[in-house]
Tab-separated table of C-alpha atoms in Angstrom:
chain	number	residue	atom	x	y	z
A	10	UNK	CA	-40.103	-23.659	-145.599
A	11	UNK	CA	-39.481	-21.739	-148.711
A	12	UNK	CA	-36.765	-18.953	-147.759
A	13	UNK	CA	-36.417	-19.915	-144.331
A	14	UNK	CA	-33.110	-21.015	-143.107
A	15	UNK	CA	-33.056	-24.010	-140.367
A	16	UNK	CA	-32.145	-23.146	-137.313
A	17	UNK	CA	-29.428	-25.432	-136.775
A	18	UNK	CA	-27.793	-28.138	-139.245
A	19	UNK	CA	-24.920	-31.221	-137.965
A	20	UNK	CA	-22.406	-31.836	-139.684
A	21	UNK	CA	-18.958	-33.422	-139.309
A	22	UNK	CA	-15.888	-31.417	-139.345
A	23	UNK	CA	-15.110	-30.974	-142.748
A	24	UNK	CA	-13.793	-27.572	-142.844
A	25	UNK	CA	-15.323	-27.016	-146.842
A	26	UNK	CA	-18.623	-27.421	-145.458
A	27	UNK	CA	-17.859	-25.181	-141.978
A	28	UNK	CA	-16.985	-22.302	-144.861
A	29	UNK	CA	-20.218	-23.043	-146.670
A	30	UNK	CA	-22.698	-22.908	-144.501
A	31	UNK	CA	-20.839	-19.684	-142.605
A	32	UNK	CA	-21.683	-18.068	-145.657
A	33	UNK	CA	-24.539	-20.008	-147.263
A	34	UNK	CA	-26.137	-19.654	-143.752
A	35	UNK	CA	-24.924	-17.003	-141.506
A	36	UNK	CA	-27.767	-17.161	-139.417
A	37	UNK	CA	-28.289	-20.782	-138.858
A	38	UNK	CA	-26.467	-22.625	-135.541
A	39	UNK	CA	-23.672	-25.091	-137.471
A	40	UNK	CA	-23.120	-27.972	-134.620
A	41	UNK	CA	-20.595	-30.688	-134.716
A	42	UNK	CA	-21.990	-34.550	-134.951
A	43	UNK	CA	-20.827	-36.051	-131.283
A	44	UNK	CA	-20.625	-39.221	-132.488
A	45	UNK	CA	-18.004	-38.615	-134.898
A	46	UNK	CA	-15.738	-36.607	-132.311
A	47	UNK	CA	-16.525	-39.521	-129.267
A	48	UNK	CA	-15.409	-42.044	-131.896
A	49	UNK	CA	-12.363	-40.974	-132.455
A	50	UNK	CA	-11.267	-41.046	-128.803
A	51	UNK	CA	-10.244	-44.336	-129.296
A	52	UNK	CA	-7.788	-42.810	-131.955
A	53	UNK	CA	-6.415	-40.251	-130.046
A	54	UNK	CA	-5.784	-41.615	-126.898
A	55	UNK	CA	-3.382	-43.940	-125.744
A	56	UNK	CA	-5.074	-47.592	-125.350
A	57	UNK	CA	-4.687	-47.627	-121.488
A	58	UNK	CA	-5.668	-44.361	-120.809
A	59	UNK	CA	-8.787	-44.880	-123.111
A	60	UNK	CA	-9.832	-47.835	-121.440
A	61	UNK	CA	-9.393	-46.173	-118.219
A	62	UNK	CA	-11.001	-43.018	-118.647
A	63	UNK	CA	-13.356	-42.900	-121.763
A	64	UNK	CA	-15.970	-43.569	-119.522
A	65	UNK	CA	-15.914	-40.276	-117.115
A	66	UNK	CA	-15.568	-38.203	-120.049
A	67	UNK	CA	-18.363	-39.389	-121.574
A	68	UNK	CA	-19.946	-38.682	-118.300
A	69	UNK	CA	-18.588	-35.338	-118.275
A	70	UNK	CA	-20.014	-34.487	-121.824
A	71	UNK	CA	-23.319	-36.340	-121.419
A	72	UNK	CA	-24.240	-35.378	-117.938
A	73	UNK	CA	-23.015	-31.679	-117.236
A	74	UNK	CA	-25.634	-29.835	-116.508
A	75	UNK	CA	-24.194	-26.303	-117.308
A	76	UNK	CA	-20.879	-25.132	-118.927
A	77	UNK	CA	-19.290	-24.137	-115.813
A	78	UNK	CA	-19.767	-27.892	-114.920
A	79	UNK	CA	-18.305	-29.320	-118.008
A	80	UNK	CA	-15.275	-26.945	-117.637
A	81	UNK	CA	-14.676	-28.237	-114.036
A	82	UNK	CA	-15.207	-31.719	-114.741
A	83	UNK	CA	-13.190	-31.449	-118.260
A	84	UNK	CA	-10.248	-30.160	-116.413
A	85	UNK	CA	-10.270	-32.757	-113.697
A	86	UNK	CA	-9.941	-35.927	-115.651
A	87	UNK	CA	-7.614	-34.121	-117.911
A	88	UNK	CA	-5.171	-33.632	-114.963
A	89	UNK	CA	-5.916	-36.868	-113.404
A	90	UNK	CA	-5.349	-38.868	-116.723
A	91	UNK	CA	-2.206	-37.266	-116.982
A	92	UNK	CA	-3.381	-36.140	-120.895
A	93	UNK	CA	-2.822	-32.217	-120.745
A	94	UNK	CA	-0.050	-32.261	-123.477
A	95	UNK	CA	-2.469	-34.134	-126.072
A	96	UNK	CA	-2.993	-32.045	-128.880
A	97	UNK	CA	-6.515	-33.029	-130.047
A	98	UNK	CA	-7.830	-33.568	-126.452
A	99	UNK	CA	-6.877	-29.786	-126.265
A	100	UNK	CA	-8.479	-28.829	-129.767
A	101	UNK	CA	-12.142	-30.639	-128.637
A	102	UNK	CA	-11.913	-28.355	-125.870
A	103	UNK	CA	-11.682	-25.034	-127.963
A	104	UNK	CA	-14.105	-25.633	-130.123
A	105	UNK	CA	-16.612	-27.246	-127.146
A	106	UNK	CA	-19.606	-24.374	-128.156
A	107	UNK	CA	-20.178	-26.322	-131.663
A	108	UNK	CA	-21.016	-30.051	-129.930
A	109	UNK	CA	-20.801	-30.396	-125.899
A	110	UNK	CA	-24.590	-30.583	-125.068
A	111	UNK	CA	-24.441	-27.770	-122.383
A	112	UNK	CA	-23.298	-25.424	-124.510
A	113	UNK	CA	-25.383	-25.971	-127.556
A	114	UNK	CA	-28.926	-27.156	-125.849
A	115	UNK	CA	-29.745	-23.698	-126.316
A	116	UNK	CA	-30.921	-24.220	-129.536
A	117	UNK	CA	-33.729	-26.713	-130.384
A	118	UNK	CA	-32.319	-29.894	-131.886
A	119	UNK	CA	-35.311	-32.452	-131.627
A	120	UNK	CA	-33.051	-34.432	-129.318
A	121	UNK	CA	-30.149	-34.982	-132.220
A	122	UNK	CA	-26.959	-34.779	-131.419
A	123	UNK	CA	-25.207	-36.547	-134.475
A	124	UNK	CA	-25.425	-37.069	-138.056
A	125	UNK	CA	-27.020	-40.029	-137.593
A	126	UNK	CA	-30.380	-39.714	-139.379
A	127	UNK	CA	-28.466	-39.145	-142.623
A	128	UNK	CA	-26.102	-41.665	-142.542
A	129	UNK	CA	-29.091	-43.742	-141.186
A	130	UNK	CA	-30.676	-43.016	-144.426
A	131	UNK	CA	-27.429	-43.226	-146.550
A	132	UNK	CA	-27.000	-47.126	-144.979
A	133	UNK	CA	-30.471	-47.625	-145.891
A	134	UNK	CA	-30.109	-46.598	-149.710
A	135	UNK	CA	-27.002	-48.527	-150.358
A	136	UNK	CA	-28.575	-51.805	-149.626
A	137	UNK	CA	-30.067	-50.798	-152.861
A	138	UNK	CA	-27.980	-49.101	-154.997
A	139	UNK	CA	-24.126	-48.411	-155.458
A	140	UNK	CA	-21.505	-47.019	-157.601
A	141	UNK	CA	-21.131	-49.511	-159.989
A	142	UNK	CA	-25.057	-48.921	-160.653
A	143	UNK	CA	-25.628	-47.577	-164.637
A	144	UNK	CA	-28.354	-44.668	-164.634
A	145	UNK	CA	-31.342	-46.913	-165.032
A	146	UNK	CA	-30.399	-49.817	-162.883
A	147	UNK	CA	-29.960	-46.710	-160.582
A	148	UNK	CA	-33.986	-45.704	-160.773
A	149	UNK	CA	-34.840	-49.377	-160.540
A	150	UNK	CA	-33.056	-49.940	-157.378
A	151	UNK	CA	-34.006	-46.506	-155.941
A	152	UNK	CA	-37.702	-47.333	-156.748
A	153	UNK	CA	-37.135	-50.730	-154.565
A	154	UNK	CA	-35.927	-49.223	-151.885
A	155	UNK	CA	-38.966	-46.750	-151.808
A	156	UNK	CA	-41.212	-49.000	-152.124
A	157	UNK	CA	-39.977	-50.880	-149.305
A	158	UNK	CA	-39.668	-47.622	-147.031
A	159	UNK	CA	-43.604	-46.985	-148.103
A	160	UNK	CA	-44.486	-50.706	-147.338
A	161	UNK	CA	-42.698	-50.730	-143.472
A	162	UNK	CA	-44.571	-47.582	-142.795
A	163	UNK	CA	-47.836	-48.659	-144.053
A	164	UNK	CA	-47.265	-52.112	-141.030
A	165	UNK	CA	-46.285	-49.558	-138.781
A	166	UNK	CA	-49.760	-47.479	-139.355
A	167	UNK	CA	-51.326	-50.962	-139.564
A	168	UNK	CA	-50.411	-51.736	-136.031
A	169	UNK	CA	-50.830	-47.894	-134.457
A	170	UNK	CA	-54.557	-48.002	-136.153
A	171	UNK	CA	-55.891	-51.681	-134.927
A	172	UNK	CA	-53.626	-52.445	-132.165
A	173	UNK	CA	-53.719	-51.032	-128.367
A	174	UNK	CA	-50.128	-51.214	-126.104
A	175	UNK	CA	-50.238	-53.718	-123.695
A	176	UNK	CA	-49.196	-51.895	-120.381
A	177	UNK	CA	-50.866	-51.546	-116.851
A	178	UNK	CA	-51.223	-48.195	-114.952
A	179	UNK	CA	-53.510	-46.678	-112.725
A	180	UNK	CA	-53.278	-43.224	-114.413
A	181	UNK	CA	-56.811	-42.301	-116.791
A	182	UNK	CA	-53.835	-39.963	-118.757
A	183	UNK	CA	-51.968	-43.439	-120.049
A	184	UNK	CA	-55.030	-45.108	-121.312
A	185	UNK	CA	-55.384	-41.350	-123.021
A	186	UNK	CA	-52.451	-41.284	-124.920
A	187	UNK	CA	-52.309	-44.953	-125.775
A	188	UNK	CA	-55.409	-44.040	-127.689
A	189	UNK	CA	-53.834	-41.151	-129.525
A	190	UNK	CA	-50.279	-41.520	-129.550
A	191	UNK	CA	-48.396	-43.932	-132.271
A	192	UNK	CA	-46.936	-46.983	-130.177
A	193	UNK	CA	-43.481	-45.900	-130.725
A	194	UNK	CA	-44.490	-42.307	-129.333
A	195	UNK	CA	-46.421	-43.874	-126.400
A	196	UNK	CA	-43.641	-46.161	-125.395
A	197	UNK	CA	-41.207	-43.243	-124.699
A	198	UNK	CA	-44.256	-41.422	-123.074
A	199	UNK	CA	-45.186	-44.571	-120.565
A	200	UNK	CA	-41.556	-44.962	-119.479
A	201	UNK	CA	-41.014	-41.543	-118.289
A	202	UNK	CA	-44.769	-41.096	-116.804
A	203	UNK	CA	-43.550	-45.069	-115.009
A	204	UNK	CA	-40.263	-43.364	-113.736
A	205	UNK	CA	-41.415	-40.387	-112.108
A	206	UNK	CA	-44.214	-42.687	-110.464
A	207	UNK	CA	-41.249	-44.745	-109.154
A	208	UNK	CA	-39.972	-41.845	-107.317
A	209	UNK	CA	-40.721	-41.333	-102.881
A	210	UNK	CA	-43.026	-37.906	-102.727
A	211	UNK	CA	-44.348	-36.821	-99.258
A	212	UNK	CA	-47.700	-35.469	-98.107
A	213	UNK	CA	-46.870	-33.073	-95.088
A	214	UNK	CA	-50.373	-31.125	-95.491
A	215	UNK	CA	-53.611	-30.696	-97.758
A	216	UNK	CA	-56.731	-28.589	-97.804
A	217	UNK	CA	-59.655	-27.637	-100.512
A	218	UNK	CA	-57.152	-25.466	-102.687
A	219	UNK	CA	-53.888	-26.961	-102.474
A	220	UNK	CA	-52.092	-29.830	-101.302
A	221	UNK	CA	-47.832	-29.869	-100.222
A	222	UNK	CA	-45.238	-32.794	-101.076
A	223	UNK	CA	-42.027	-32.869	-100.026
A	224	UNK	CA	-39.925	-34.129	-102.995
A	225	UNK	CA	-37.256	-37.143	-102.084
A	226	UNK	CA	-33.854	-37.581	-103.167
A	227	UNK	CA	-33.321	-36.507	-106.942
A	228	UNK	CA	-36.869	-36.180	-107.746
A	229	UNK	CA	-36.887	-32.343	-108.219
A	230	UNK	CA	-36.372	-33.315	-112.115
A	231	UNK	CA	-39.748	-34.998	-111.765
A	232	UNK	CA	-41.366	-33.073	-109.449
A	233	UNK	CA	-43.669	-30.337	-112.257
A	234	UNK	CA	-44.802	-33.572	-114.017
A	235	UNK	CA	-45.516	-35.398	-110.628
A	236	UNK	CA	-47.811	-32.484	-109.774
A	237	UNK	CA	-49.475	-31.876	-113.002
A	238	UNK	CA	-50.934	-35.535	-113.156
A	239	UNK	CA	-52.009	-35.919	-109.132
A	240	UNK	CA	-54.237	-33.030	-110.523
A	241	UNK	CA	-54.998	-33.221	-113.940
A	242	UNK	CA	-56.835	-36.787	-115.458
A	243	UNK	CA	-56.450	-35.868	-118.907
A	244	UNK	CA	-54.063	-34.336	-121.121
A	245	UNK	CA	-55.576	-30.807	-123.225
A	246	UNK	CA	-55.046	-31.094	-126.945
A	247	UNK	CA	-53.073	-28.097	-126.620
A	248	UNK	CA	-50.570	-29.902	-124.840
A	249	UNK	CA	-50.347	-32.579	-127.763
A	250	UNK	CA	-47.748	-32.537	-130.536
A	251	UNK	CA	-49.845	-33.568	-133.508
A	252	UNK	CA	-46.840	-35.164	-135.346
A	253	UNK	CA	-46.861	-38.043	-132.349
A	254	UNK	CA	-50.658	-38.703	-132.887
A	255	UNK	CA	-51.841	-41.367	-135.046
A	256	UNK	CA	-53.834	-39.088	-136.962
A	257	UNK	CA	-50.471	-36.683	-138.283
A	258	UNK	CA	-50.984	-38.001	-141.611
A	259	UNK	CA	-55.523	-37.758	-141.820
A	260	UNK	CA	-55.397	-33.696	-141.852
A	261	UNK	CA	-55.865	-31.573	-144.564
A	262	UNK	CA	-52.762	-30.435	-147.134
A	263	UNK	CA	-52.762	-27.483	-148.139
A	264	UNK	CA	-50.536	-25.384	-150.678
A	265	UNK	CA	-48.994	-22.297	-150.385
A	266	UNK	CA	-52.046	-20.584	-151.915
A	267	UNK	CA	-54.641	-22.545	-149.875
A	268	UNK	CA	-56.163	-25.159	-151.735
A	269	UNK	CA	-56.286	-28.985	-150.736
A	270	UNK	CA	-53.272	-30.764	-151.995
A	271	UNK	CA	-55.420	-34.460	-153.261
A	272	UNK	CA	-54.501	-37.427	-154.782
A	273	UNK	CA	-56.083	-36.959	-158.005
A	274	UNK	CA	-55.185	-39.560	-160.252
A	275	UNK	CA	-57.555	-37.424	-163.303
A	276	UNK	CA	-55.368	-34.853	-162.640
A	277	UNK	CA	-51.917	-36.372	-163.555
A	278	UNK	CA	-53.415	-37.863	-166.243
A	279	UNK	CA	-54.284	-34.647	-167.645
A	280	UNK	CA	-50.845	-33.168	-167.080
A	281	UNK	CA	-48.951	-36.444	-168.110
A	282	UNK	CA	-51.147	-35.690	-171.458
A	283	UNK	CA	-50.822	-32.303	-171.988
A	284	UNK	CA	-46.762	-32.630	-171.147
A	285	UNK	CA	-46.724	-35.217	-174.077
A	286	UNK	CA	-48.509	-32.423	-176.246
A	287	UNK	CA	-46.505	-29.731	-175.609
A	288	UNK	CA	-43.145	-32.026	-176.273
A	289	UNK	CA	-44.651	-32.959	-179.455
A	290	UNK	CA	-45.056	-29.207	-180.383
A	291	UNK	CA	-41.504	-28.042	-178.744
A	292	UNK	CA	-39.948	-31.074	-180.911
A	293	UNK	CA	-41.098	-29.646	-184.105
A	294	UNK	CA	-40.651	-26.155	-183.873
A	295	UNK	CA	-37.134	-25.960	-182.030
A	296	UNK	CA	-35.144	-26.127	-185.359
A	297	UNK	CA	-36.753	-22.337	-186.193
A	298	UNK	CA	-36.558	-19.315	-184.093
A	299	UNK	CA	-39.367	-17.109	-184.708
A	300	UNK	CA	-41.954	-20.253	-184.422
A	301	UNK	CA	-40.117	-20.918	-181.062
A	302	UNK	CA	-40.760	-17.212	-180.581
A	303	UNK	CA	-44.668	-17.427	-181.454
A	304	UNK	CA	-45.009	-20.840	-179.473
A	305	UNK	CA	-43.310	-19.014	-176.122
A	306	UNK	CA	-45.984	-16.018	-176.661
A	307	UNK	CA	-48.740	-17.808	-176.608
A	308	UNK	CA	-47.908	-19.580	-173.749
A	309	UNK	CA	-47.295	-16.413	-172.214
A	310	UNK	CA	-50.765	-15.324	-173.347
A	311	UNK	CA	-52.913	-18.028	-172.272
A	312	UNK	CA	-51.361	-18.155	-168.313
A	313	UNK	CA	-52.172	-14.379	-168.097
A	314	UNK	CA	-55.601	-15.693	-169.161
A	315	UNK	CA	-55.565	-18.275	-166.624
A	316	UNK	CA	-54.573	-16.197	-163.794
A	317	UNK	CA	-57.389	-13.376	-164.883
A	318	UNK	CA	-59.717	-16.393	-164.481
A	319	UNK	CA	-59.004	-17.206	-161.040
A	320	UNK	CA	-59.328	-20.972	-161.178
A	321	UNK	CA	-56.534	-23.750	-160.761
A	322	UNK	CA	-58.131	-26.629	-163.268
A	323	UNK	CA	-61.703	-27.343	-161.541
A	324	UNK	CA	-60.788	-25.949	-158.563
A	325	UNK	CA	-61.657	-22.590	-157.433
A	326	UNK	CA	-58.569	-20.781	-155.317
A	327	UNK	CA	-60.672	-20.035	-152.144
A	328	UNK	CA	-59.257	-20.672	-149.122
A	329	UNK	CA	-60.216	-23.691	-147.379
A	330	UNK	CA	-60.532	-23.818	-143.635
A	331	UNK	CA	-58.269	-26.082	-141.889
A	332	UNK	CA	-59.997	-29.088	-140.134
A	333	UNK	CA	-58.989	-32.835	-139.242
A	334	UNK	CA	-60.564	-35.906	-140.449
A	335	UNK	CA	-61.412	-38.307	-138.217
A	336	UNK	CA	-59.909	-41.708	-138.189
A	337	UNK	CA	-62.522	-44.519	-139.481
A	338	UNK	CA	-64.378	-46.535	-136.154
A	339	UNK	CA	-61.828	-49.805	-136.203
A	340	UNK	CA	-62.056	-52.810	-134.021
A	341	UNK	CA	-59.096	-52.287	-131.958
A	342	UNK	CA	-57.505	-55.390	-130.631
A	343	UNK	CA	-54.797	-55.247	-127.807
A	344	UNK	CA	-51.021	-55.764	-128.862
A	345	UNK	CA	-49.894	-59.292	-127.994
A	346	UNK	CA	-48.134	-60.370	-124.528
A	347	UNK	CA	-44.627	-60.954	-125.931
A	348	UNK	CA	-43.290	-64.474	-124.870
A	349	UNK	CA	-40.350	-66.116	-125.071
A	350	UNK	CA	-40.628	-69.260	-127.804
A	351	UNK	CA	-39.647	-72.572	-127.134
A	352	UNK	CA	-35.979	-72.771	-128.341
A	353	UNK	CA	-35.669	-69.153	-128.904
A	354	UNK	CA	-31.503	-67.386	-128.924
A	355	UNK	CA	-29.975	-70.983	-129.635
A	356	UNK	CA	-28.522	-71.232	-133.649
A	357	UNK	CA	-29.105	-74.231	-135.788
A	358	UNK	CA	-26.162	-76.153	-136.708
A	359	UNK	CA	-25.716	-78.176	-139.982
A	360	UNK	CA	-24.794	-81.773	-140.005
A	361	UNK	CA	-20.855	-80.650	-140.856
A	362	UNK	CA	-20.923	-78.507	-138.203
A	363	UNK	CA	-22.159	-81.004	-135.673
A	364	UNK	CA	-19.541	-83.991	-136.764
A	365	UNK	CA	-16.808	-81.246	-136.105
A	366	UNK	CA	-17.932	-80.559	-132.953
A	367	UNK	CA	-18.534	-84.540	-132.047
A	368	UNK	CA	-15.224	-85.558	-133.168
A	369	UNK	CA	-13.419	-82.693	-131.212
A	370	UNK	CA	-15.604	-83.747	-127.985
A	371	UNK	CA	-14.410	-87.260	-128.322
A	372	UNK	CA	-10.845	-86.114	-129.146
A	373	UNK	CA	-10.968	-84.241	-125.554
A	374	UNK	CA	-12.099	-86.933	-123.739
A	375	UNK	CA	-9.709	-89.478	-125.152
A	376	UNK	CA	-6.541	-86.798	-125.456
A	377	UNK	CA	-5.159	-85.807	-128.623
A	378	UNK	CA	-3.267	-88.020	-131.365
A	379	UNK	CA	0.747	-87.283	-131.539
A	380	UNK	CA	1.735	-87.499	-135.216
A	381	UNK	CA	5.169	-87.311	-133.450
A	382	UNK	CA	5.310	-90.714	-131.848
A	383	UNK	CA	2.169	-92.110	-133.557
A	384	UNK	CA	0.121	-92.027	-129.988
A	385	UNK	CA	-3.364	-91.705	-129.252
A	386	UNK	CA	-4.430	-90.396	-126.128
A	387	UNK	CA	-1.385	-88.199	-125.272
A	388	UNK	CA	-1.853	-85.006	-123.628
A	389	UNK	CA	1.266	-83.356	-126.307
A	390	UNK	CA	1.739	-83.167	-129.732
A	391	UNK	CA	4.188	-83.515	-132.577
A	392	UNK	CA	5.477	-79.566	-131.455
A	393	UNK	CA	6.538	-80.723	-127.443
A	394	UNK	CA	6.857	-84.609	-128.053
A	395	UNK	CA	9.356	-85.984	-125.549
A	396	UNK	CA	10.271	-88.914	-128.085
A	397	UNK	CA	11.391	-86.161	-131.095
A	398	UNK	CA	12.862	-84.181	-127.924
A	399	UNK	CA	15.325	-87.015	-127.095
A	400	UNK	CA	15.966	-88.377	-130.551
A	401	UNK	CA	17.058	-84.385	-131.519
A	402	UNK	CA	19.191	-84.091	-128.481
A	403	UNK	CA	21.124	-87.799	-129.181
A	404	UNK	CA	24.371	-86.921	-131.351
A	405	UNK	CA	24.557	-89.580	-133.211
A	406	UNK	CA	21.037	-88.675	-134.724
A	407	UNK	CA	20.258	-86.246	-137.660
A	408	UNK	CA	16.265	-85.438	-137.474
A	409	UNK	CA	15.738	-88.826	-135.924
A	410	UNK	CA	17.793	-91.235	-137.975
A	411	UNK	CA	20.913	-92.657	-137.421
A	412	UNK	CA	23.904	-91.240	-139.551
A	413	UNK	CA	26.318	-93.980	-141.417
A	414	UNK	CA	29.995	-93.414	-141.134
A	415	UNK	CA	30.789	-94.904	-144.370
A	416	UNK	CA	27.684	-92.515	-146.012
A	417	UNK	CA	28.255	-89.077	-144.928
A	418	UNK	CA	27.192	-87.310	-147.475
A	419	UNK	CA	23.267	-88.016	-146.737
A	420	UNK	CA	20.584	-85.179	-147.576
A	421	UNK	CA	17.749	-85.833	-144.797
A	422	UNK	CA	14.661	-83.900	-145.418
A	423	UNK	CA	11.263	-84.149	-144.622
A	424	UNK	CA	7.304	-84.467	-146.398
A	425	UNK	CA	5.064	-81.314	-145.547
A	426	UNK	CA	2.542	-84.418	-145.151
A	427	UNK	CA	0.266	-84.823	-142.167
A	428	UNK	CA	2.490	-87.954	-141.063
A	429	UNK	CA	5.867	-86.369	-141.135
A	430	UNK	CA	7.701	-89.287	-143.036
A	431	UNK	CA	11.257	-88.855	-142.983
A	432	UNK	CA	13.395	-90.064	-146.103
A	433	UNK	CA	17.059	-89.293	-146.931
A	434	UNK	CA	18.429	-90.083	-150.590
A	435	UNK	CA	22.352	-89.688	-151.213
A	436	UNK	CA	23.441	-85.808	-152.287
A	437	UNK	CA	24.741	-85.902	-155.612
């Protein structure tokens, strides 16, 4: 909102921005992106004791329930690992109140713990666009990618609108919410409300006010929610988040004075023309001051007009009261079983591909051809060929060929063909 600082903001830990936003935004909670800190364990450790013990710190960062925990915890794989002299394990662990969940849970973070949504959205963009992009290739390509943002989100409205989840539960509350949350929405919804069903609760006693469960083992995280729907069939809209409802987007917009914001395509003709007037009129005049100085005062003139009028273009600035349109009636039609197809997972091969793959099966099956000893069949090649081996080790042999007395001075060498021809000419 206009003049309201966010109440937290992730960022990495470039120390430029740390200094900004202390003082561009004293009052907002700066947190640390996790994922750029967990990533660079790999970096920082040594390879063995990574390998052996990246896994119980992320357990002891993920899964701490309180700071006192994550200190305890912190300290004991530390000592165990053997990794209390590392510098940067050391420096994680003074600044753990800007990015270890229990100490920074405190303020609401819409379940984000890393930078991910923006470089999300950066990855997404330079599909489109990059560096090497002049100024209007730029605004082409940024207009494609748009476009194709507005086009997935108009299927994914598509489907929330005209399609039900498939899914099977006893529960009236399910069948609620698959009516008014967005699939994606529901989905996370269903699995919890399936996992706290799959947890053991005991009736010791009942009456006509209350009833008593006894809780089993490590359902006391499920044990409010358990309660609430043994009671309650369906969910108050109170109790609804309107941006997870299908109908976020069919309320009323308003502006900051009140009025409907519309789609009014009259309207932005009018200003497009008017814009184009004005342009013409600044274009002419600019080269002399005081008719720059007469055009500004008149503009001056007729806005405090306008405002003593009260209107905004055919609108009159009443306040509107707020109220929700209803979706349009739609047949809705049940989202599809999902089934495996008939050759699904398994990647076509070209025809080069496949006579590769034939000849080296038949190659295997009748052992490999020596370019050594000119054998097929033989389980060595021209590297570990016993017939090179012994014709190397005889001394009266040079590279396989027999040496002349008379015609010492013989330069053997070798092709770099596939056969390994040897010839030997006289040395000059």
């Amino acid at each position: 909102m206009p003049g309201d600082a966010p109440k937290m903001i992730i960022t990495d830990q470039d120390p430029a921005m740390t200094k900004a936003i202390s003082e561009a935004l004293s009052n907002t909670f700066h947190r640390y992106c996790s994922w750029h800190i967990l990533n660079k364990f790999s970096e920082k450790l040594d390879p063995s004791k990574y390998l052996n013990y990246y896994d119980d710190f992320q357990d002891c960062i993920w899964n701490s329930e309180n700071r006192d925990e994550f200190d305890s915890k912190w300290m004991a794989i530390v000592e165990k690992s053997g990794l209390s002299d590392n510098g940067w394990l050391q420096t994680m662990y003074d600044i753990r109140s800007t990015w270890v969940p229990a100490y920074v849970n405190h303020v609401f973070s819409a379940r984000m713990s890393s930078s991910q949504r923006a470089e999300s959205g950066h990855a997404f963009y330079m599909r489109f666009v990059s560096k090497e992009n002049s100024l209007l290739d730029f605004m082409v390509q940024f207009n494609r990618a748009v476009t194709r943002q507005r086009h997935l989100e108009l299927m994914e409205d598509h489907v929330d609108i005209n399609e039900k989840p498939n899914f099977n539960s006893p529960f009236e509350m399910a069948d609620q919410m698959a009516r008014v949350y967005t699939h994606t929405c529901f989905k996370e919804f269903y699995n919890q409300l399936k996992e706290c069903c799959n947890y053991k609760f005991e009736l010791l006693r009942e009456n006509d006010k209350y009833m008593v469960y006894k809780p089993g083992y490590h359902a006391d995280i499920f044990w409010h929610f358990f309660i609430f729907i043994k009671l309650v069939d369906k969910l108050h809209d109170q109790y609804i988040l309107k941006r997870w409802t299908k109908s976020a987007k069919s309320d009323f917009v308003f502006d900051c004075a009140g009025v409907e914001i519309t789609d009014n395509k009259n309207l932005l003709a009018r200003r497009s023309k008017l814009c184009q007037y004005a342009v013409d009129v600044i274009d002419k005049i600019m080269g002399n001051e005081e008719a720059s100085n007469m055009f500004i005062d008149s503009l001056e003139t007729i806005l405090e007009k306008y405002k003593s009028m009260g209107v905004d273009g055919d609108i009159v600035k009443t306040p509107i009261v707020p109220g929700k349109k209803s979706l349009p009636s739609q047949h809705v039609y049940n989202e599809p079983v999902q089934v495996r197809a008939k050759g699904c997972g398994k990647r076509l091969k070209g025809g080069k591909e496949k006579a590769k793959l034939k000849a080296k099966k038949k190659a295997d099956s009748i052992g490999r051809f020596c370019h050594g000893c000119k054998k097929h069949g033989q389980l060595h090649d021209k590297r570990n060929c016993p017939e090179l081996e012994d014709k190397a080790n005889c001394p009266n042999l040079q590279n396989g060929f027999p040496l002349d007395k008379k015609d010492e001075n013989v330069n053997v060498s070798s092709t770099d063909d596939d056969d390994d021809d040897y010839y030997y000419s006289p040395t000059e």
